[in-house]
Amino acid sequence: MADISVKLFDMTLKNPVMPAAGPPIKDAEMAKKAKEGGTGAIVTKTISTEAAEVPRPNMAQTRGGFMNTELWSEMGPEHWLKNEYPEIKDLGLPVIVGLGYSAEQINELVQKTDPYADAFELSTHYLGSDTSPVVESIKAAKKATDKPVMVKLSPQIDIPKFAKAAEDAGADGLVLINSFGPTLDFNIDSGKPLMGSEDGYGWLSGEAIFPLALRAVFQAVKTVEIPVLAVGGISTGEDAVKMIMAGAQAVQTCTAAILKGPKIYGKIAAEIDQYLEEHGYDNLDQIRGMAQKKAPEKANYKTKVPEIIRENCTGCRLCITSCVYDANYLDDDNKIVIEAAKCAGCGLCVTRCNFDALKLA
């Protein structure tokens, strides 16, 4: 087996997979299930100085993704301090305590929760262009603890600008990204919004936002020297490997844990290990940041016709159906042929092939 352990600040994680602050880690009981499911650390659901009042309904599976109007914990800080944090700490895993939202609230909560935390994750869900609210939250937390402080960033901001501002303010790490939105979906029979919020809007998460999260993580890693934790649409080991290749130190998952249960943490970790083994890697450091080194310095405008691996072709016609240039057809042996004069090198057929019969040099 490969070594998939991770060093994060003074914490050693047996694997790089953990819950994202949200419903799958809403209390100590769910934290226990996360441990049983194979998580490398516990990230507690974000709390604030008051319990959240969450609209109903507040979660829905949508085409390609997931919508929610989830907020912070519906249990107040005193309940967490008395009932949840002590049990979570006793689980024996590294604990990252999630807190929000204003600088004043964060300063107060860090002082109260410090005995139970190995590190902190600040959630601001800030969408503006002024970095001050994020910076002030970090400074407020740093004044109250000597433990590592990470801040979670939303996708609808200037990632390099906010990442650098957070680092300069003293953040020890970044977490990217929050859910994307606002978004809207409704029941086609009634016309009623799926979410119970005042305007029916929600926030998008799940597989649909993975490419957005991957880009944000890639940008952040390129900008700062502090560790970056990746979250957003991660549901498989392949997703996690891509995030680590982008430079992430570790990964978090929320929607997949909601839809598939707490065993998803161990499943993703096992798939990461399998990838490393199959590709001859001994540990995560050997792939971490690999994509940063492969990034092109300029756009490519040269047409490249995909290479065909004939023995892998099953004649399924998927690449033919989706070729808008009419460049693909099957020969007499039911194998794919690409007419170079028509091929535009768009690459779609390569990404759609399920049998590795096509590849771009």
Short mmCIF file of C-alpha atoms in Angstrom, two decimals:
data_model
loop_
_atom_site.label_atom_id
_atom_site.label_comp_id
_atom_site.label_asym_id
_atom_site.label_seq_id
_atom_site.Cartn_x
_atom_site.Cartn_y
_atom_site.Cartn_z
CA MET A 1 0.00 0.00 0.00
CA ALA A 2 1.06 3.56 -0.66
CA ASP A 3 1.46 6.08 2.15
CA ILE A 4 -1.60 8.35 2.00
CA SER A 5 -1.04 10.03 5.37
CA VAL A 6 -0.95 13.81 5.49
CA LYS A 7 0.90 16.26 7.70
CA LEU A 8 -1.26 19.33 8.28
CA PHE A 9 0.28 21.81 10.71
CA ASP A 10 0.99 19.72 13.85
CA MET A 11 -1.68 17.17 12.93
CA THR A 12 -1.01 13.83 11.28
CA LEU A 13 -3.95 12.49 9.28
CA LYS A 14 -4.04 8.83 8.32
CA ASN A 15 -5.53 9.90 4.99
CA PRO A 16 -6.33 13.24 3.31
CA VAL A 17 -10.14 12.86 3.35
CA MET A 18 -12.41 14.58 5.85
CA PRO A 19 -15.95 15.95 6.12
CA ALA A 20 -16.71 19.49 5.06
CA ALA A 21 -18.45 21.58 7.70
CA GLY A 22 -22.11 20.75 7.10
CA PRO A 23 -24.99 18.32 7.76
CA PRO A 24 -22.87 15.13 7.58
CA ILE A 25 -20.98 16.34 10.65
CA LYS A 26 -23.83 18.07 12.46
CA ASP A 27 -23.11 16.58 15.90
CA ALA A 28 -20.97 14.13 17.86
CA GLU A 29 -22.99 11.13 16.71
CA MET A 30 -22.30 11.97 13.06
CA ALA A 31 -18.64 12.58 13.91
CA LYS A 32 -18.49 9.07 15.36
CA LYS A 33 -20.00 7.68 12.15
CA ALA A 34 -17.47 9.68 10.12
CA LYS A 35 -14.66 8.05 12.09
CA GLU A 36 -16.16 4.62 11.49
CA GLY A 37 -16.47 5.54 7.81
CA GLY A 38 -12.74 6.19 7.53
CA THR A 39 -12.26 9.95 7.80
CA GLY A 40 -8.77 11.26 8.43
CA ALA A 41 -9.96 14.15 10.61
CA ILE A 42 -13.13 15.75 11.94
CA VAL A 43 -14.29 19.16 10.73
CA THR A 44 -17.21 20.20 12.90
CA LYS A 45 -20.30 21.90 11.50
CA THR A 46 -19.94 25.66 11.67
CA ILE A 47 -21.43 27.29 14.73
CA SER A 48 -22.11 30.94 15.46
CA THR A 49 -23.04 32.84 18.61
CA GLU A 50 -26.71 31.97 18.08
CA ALA A 51 -28.38 28.84 16.76
CA ALA A 52 -29.41 29.05 13.10
CA GLU A 53 -33.03 29.14 12.01
CA VAL A 54 -32.99 27.11 8.80
CA PRO A 55 -35.83 27.28 6.25
CA ARG A 56 -37.62 24.08 5.24
CA PRO A 57 -37.19 22.28 2.92
CA ASN A 58 -33.50 23.06 2.67
CA MET A 59 -31.86 20.27 0.63
CA ALA A 60 -32.65 18.81 -2.79
CA GLN A 61 -30.92 16.68 -5.37
CA THR A 62 -30.92 18.43 -8.75
CA ARG A 63 -29.73 17.46 -12.20
CA GLY A 64 -25.97 17.13 -11.96
CA GLY A 65 -25.76 18.58 -8.50
CA PHE A 66 -27.34 19.45 -5.18
CA MET A 67 -29.07 22.53 -3.80
CA ASN A 68 -29.38 23.69 -0.23
CA THR A 69 -30.33 26.56 2.01
CA GLU A 70 -28.36 25.12 4.90
CA LEU A 71 -26.87 27.62 7.33
CA TRP A 72 -24.71 27.13 10.40
CA SER A 73 -25.63 24.75 13.22
CA GLU A 74 -29.17 24.76 14.56
CA MET A 75 -27.67 24.18 18.00
CA GLY A 76 -26.14 27.07 19.91
CA PRO A 77 -22.56 27.26 21.20
CA GLU A 78 -23.44 26.33 24.78
CA HIS A 79 -25.00 23.08 23.60
CA TRP A 80 -21.92 22.30 21.52
CA LEU A 81 -19.59 23.10 24.41
CA LYS A 82 -21.51 20.88 26.83
CA ASN A 83 -22.63 17.99 24.61
CA GLU A 84 -20.85 17.76 21.26
CA TYR A 85 -17.24 18.97 21.40
CA PRO A 86 -16.20 16.79 24.40
CA GLU A 87 -17.42 13.63 22.66
CA ILE A 88 -15.85 14.63 19.37
CA LYS A 89 -12.51 15.30 21.07
CA ASP A 90 -12.65 11.85 22.68
CA LEU A 91 -12.79 10.20 19.24
CA GLY A 92 -9.03 10.59 18.99
CA LEU A 93 -8.93 12.18 15.55
CA PRO A 94 -7.60 15.65 14.71
CA VAL A 95 -10.42 18.17 15.21
CA ILE A 96 -10.90 21.28 13.10
CA VAL A 97 -13.59 23.47 14.67
CA GLY A 98 -15.83 25.39 12.27
CA LEU A 99 -16.82 28.91 13.32
CA GLY A 100 -18.56 31.96 11.81
CA TYR A 101 -19.24 34.65 10.88
CA SER A 102 -18.26 38.19 11.94
CA ALA A 103 -14.92 39.10 13.51
CA GLU A 104 -16.57 39.76 16.86
CA GLN A 105 -18.44 36.44 16.85
CA ILE A 106 -15.34 34.52 15.79
CA ASN A 107 -13.15 36.06 18.50
CA GLU A 108 -15.69 35.11 21.15
CA LEU A 109 -16.17 31.56 19.86
CA VAL A 110 -12.48 30.77 19.38
CA GLN A 111 -11.82 31.49 23.05
CA LYS A 112 -14.66 29.19 24.13
CA THR A 113 -13.88 26.29 21.79
CA ASP A 114 -10.08 26.40 21.93
CA PRO A 115 -9.77 23.44 24.36
CA TYR A 116 -11.45 21.15 21.84
CA ALA A 117 -9.70 22.32 18.67
CA ASP A 118 -6.50 21.28 16.96
CA ALA A 119 -7.20 23.96 14.35
CA PHE A 120 -9.97 26.32 13.30
CA GLU A 121 -11.87 26.84 10.06
CA LEU A 122 -13.55 30.22 9.66
CA SER A 123 -16.56 30.58 7.42
CA THR A 124 -17.48 34.05 6.20
CA HIS A 125 -19.41 33.25 2.99
CA TYR A 126 -18.40 36.70 1.82
CA LEU A 127 -19.15 37.57 -1.81
CA GLY A 128 -17.99 41.17 -2.18
CA SER A 129 -14.77 42.68 -3.49
CA ASP A 130 -13.52 44.23 -0.23
CA THR A 131 -11.25 41.80 1.60
CA SER A 132 -11.67 43.58 4.95
CA PRO A 133 -14.37 41.29 6.45
CA VAL A 134 -12.25 38.21 5.75
CA VAL A 135 -9.06 39.86 6.97
CA GLU A 136 -10.68 41.10 10.17
CA SER A 137 -12.11 37.65 10.91
CA ILE A 138 -8.67 36.09 10.60
CA LYS A 139 -7.06 38.70 12.82
CA ALA A 140 -9.79 38.28 15.42
CA ALA A 141 -9.22 34.53 15.52
CA LYS A 142 -5.44 34.85 15.67
CA LYS A 143 -5.73 37.17 18.66
CA ALA A 144 -7.67 34.51 20.54
CA THR A 145 -5.55 31.39 19.85
CA ASP A 146 -2.10 30.10 19.04
CA LYS A 147 -3.58 27.21 17.07
CA PRO A 148 -3.73 27.15 13.25
CA VAL A 149 -6.50 29.23 11.67
CA MET A 150 -7.86 28.53 8.20
CA VAL A 151 -10.43 30.56 6.32
CA LYS A 152 -12.98 29.22 3.85
CA LEU A 153 -13.49 31.22 0.66
CA SER A 154 -16.45 31.45 -1.70
CA PRO A 155 -16.08 30.94 -5.47
CA GLN A 156 -17.67 34.27 -6.45
CA ILE A 157 -14.68 36.36 -5.45
CA ASP A 158 -11.28 37.20 -6.89
CA ILE A 159 -9.50 34.09 -5.59
CA PRO A 160 -5.88 35.30 -5.91
CA LYS A 161 -6.75 38.64 -4.30
CA PHE A 162 -8.55 37.10 -1.33
CA ALA A 163 -6.09 34.23 -0.94
CA LYS A 164 -3.16 36.61 -0.72
CA ALA A 165 -5.02 38.95 1.62
CA ALA A 166 -5.81 36.03 3.91
CA GLU A 167 -2.20 34.88 3.93
CA ASP A 168 -0.97 38.41 4.65
CA ALA A 169 -3.49 38.70 7.50
CA GLY A 170 -1.95 35.68 9.18
CA ALA A 171 -4.13 32.79 8.01
CA ASP A 172 -2.34 29.47 8.39
CA GLY A 173 -4.33 27.83 5.60
CA LEU A 174 -7.20 28.20 3.15
CA VAL A 175 -10.27 26.08 2.42
CA LEU A 176 -11.88 26.38 -1.02
CA ILE A 177 -14.75 26.54 -1.95
CA ASN A 178 -18.11 27.28 -0.40
CA SER A 179 -21.24 26.42 -2.35
CA PHE A 180 -22.10 28.52 -5.40
CA GLY A 181 -25.12 30.74 -5.85
CA PRO A 182 -27.70 31.81 -5.37
CA THR A 183 -29.43 29.27 -7.60
CA LEU A 184 -33.02 28.29 -8.31
CA ASP A 185 -35.00 25.17 -9.16
CA PHE A 186 -38.67 24.33 -8.74
CA ASN A 187 -41.15 21.50 -9.00
CA ILE A 188 -42.40 21.24 -12.59
CA ASP A 189 -45.88 20.13 -11.50
CA SER A 190 -46.57 22.85 -8.95
CA GLY A 191 -44.11 25.58 -9.93
CA LYS A 192 -43.11 25.78 -6.28
CA PRO A 193 -39.40 26.31 -5.47
CA LEU A 194 -37.54 23.32 -4.09
CA MET A 195 -36.09 25.47 -1.32
CA GLY A 196 -38.10 26.93 1.53
CA SER A 197 -36.15 30.18 1.68
CA GLU A 198 -37.93 33.53 1.44
CA ASP A 199 -37.26 33.88 -2.29
CA GLY A 200 -36.91 30.16 -3.04
CA TYR A 201 -33.22 30.53 -3.85
CA GLY A 202 -30.55 28.10 -2.69
CA TRP A 203 -26.88 27.32 -3.16
CA LEU A 204 -25.34 24.79 -5.53
CA SER A 205 -22.95 22.06 -4.42
CA GLY A 206 -22.08 18.52 -5.49
CA GLU A 207 -20.55 17.22 -8.68
CA ALA A 208 -21.77 20.19 -10.75
CA ILE A 209 -19.33 22.57 -9.05
CA PHE A 210 -16.24 20.33 -9.12
CA PRO A 211 -14.55 22.07 -12.10
CA LEU A 212 -15.21 25.43 -10.46
CA ALA A 213 -13.69 24.24 -7.19
CA LEU A 214 -10.70 22.72 -8.99
CA ARG A 215 -9.96 26.01 -10.72
CA ALA A 216 -10.25 27.93 -7.44
CA VAL A 217 -7.92 25.54 -5.63
CA PHE A 218 -5.44 25.69 -8.51
CA GLN A 219 -5.44 29.50 -8.38
CA ALA A 220 -5.07 29.64 -4.61
CA VAL A 221 -2.16 27.19 -4.54
CA LYS A 222 -0.45 29.22 -7.24
CA THR A 223 -0.89 32.40 -5.18
CA VAL A 224 0.02 31.46 -1.60
CA GLU A 225 2.58 29.46 0.35
CA ILE A 226 0.20 28.25 3.06
CA PRO A 227 -1.67 24.92 2.85
CA VAL A 228 -4.90 24.75 0.84
CA LEU A 229 -7.71 22.31 1.61
CA ALA A 230 -10.01 21.48 -1.29
CA VAL A 231 -13.78 21.11 -1.10
CA GLY A 232 -16.50 21.26 -3.74
CA GLY A 233 -17.98 18.36 -5.68
CA ILE A 234 -15.46 15.76 -4.47
CA SER A 235 -17.14 12.36 -4.54
CA THR A 236 -14.48 9.92 -5.80
CA GLY A 237 -10.82 9.13 -5.36
CA GLU A 238 -10.23 10.49 -8.85
CA ASP A 239 -11.68 13.85 -7.79
CA ALA A 240 -9.46 13.90 -4.73
CA VAL A 241 -6.36 13.00 -6.76
CA LYS A 242 -7.06 15.87 -9.14
CA MET A 243 -7.35 18.29 -6.23
CA ILE A 244 -4.05 17.05 -4.78
CA MET A 245 -2.45 17.34 -8.22
CA ALA A 246 -3.67 20.95 -8.23
CA GLY A 247 -1.72 21.36 -4.99
CA ALA A 248 -4.25 20.71 -2.22
CA GLN A 249 -2.88 19.36 1.03
CA ALA A 250 -6.10 17.48 1.81
CA VAL A 251 -9.74 17.32 0.72
CA GLN A 252 -13.19 17.65 2.23
CA THR A 253 -16.52 16.28 1.07
CA CYS A 254 -20.07 17.19 2.05
CA THR A 255 -22.67 16.45 -0.63
CA ALA A 256 -21.27 12.98 -1.35
CA ALA A 257 -21.46 12.18 2.36
CA ILE A 258 -25.09 13.31 2.42
CA LEU A 259 -26.05 11.24 -0.62
CA LYS A 260 -23.90 8.17 -0.01
CA GLY A 261 -23.37 8.08 3.75
CA PRO A 262 -20.26 8.28 5.96
CA LYS A 263 -18.53 5.29 4.38
CA ILE A 264 -17.67 7.63 1.49
CA TYR A 265 -14.63 8.96 3.39
CA GLY A 266 -12.94 5.58 3.53
CA LYS A 267 -14.02 4.77 0.00
CA ILE A 268 -12.40 7.92 -1.40
CA ALA A 269 -9.26 7.24 0.64
CA ALA A 270 -9.08 3.67 -0.68
CA GLU A 271 -9.47 4.90 -4.26
CA ILE A 272 -6.65 7.41 -3.73
CA ASP A 273 -4.44 4.59 -2.47
CA GLN A 274 -5.43 2.44 -5.45
CA TYR A 275 -4.54 5.22 -7.88
CA LEU A 276 -1.09 5.69 -6.33
CA GLU A 277 -0.41 1.95 -6.39
CA GLU A 278 -1.52 1.51 -9.99
CA HIS A 279 0.59 4.45 -11.17
CA GLY A 280 3.72 3.58 -9.21
CA TYR A 281 3.62 6.35 -6.62
CA ASP A 282 4.66 5.77 -3.02
CA ASN A 283 3.01 8.80 -1.38
CA LEU A 284 0.91 11.89 -2.00
CA ASP A 285 3.87 14.25 -2.16
CA GLN A 286 4.85 12.67 -5.45
CA ILE A 287 1.66 13.92 -7.12
CA ARG A 288 0.92 17.05 -5.08
CA GLY A 289 1.14 20.14 -7.29
CA MET A 290 1.80 18.10 -10.42
CA ALA A 291 -0.80 20.07 -12.39
CA GLN A 292 0.87 23.34 -11.48
CA LYS A 293 3.95 22.22 -13.40
CA LYS A 294 1.90 21.08 -16.39
CA ALA A 295 -0.07 24.30 -16.81
CA PRO A 296 0.40 25.78 -20.31
CA GLU A 297 2.03 29.19 -20.56
CA LYS A 298 -0.09 30.13 -23.57
CA ALA A 299 -3.15 28.90 -25.41
CA ASN A 300 -2.79 26.17 -28.03
CA TYR A 301 -4.43 26.74 -31.42
CA LYS A 302 -2.95 23.77 -33.28
CA THR A 303 -5.43 21.08 -34.29
CA LYS A 304 -4.47 17.64 -33.01
CA VAL A 305 -6.37 14.60 -34.23
CA PRO A 306 -6.90 12.07 -31.41
CA GLU A 307 -4.85 8.90 -31.48
CA ILE A 308 -6.88 5.68 -31.81
CA ILE A 309 -6.14 2.58 -29.74
CA ARG A 310 -8.03 0.12 -31.94
CA GLU A 311 -7.95 -2.84 -29.60
CA ASN A 312 -9.85 -0.82 -26.98
CA CYS A 313 -12.64 0.32 -29.30
CA THR A 314 -15.97 -1.46 -28.76
CA GLY A 315 -17.86 0.24 -31.57
CA CYS A 316 -20.28 1.85 -29.11
CA ARG A 317 -20.72 4.90 -31.41
CA LEU A 318 -20.74 7.36 -28.54
CA CYS A 319 -18.00 9.44 -30.16
CA ILE A 320 -19.83 9.35 -33.48
CA THR A 321 -23.10 10.57 -32.02
CA SER A 322 -21.49 13.59 -30.40
CA CYS A 323 -19.11 14.60 -33.22
CA VAL A 324 -20.60 17.84 -34.57
CA TYR A 325 -17.90 17.86 -37.28
CA ASP A 326 -19.02 14.48 -38.69
CA ALA A 327 -15.41 13.31 -38.60
CA ASN A 328 -15.93 9.96 -36.87
CA TYR A 329 -17.23 6.68 -38.34
CA LEU A 330 -16.83 2.92 -37.89
CA ASP A 331 -14.90 0.78 -40.35
CA ASP A 332 -15.83 -2.73 -41.49
CA ASP A 333 -14.36 -4.17 -38.30
CA ASN A 334 -16.62 -1.95 -36.18
CA LYS A 335 -13.68 0.17 -35.04
CA ILE A 336 -13.52 3.96 -34.88
CA VAL A 337 -11.95 5.92 -37.71
CA ILE A 338 -11.34 9.68 -37.58
CA GLU A 339 -11.27 11.64 -40.82
CA ALA A 340 -8.42 14.07 -40.22
CA ALA A 341 -9.62 16.61 -42.81
CA LYS A 342 -12.87 17.06 -40.90
CA CYS A 343 -11.58 16.74 -37.33
CA ALA A 344 -11.34 20.05 -35.47
CA GLY A 345 -9.37 18.63 -32.55
CA CYS A 346 -12.06 19.70 -30.06
CA GLY A 347 -11.25 16.75 -27.79
CA LEU A 348 -14.86 15.89 -26.89
CA CYS A 349 -14.66 12.33 -28.19
CA VAL A 350 -11.63 11.65 -25.99
CA THR A 351 -13.45 12.73 -22.84
CA ARG A 352 -16.58 10.75 -23.76
CA CYS A 353 -14.85 7.46 -24.56
CA ASN A 354 -15.41 4.96 -21.75
CA PHE A 355 -12.87 2.44 -23.00
CA ASP A 356 -9.64 4.47 -23.44
CA ALA A 357 -9.79 3.97 -27.19
CA LEU A 358 -8.95 7.61 -27.89
CA LYS A 359 -6.31 9.94 -26.53
CA LEU A 360 -4.72 13.29 -27.30
CA ALA A 361 -0.94 13.46 -27.47
#
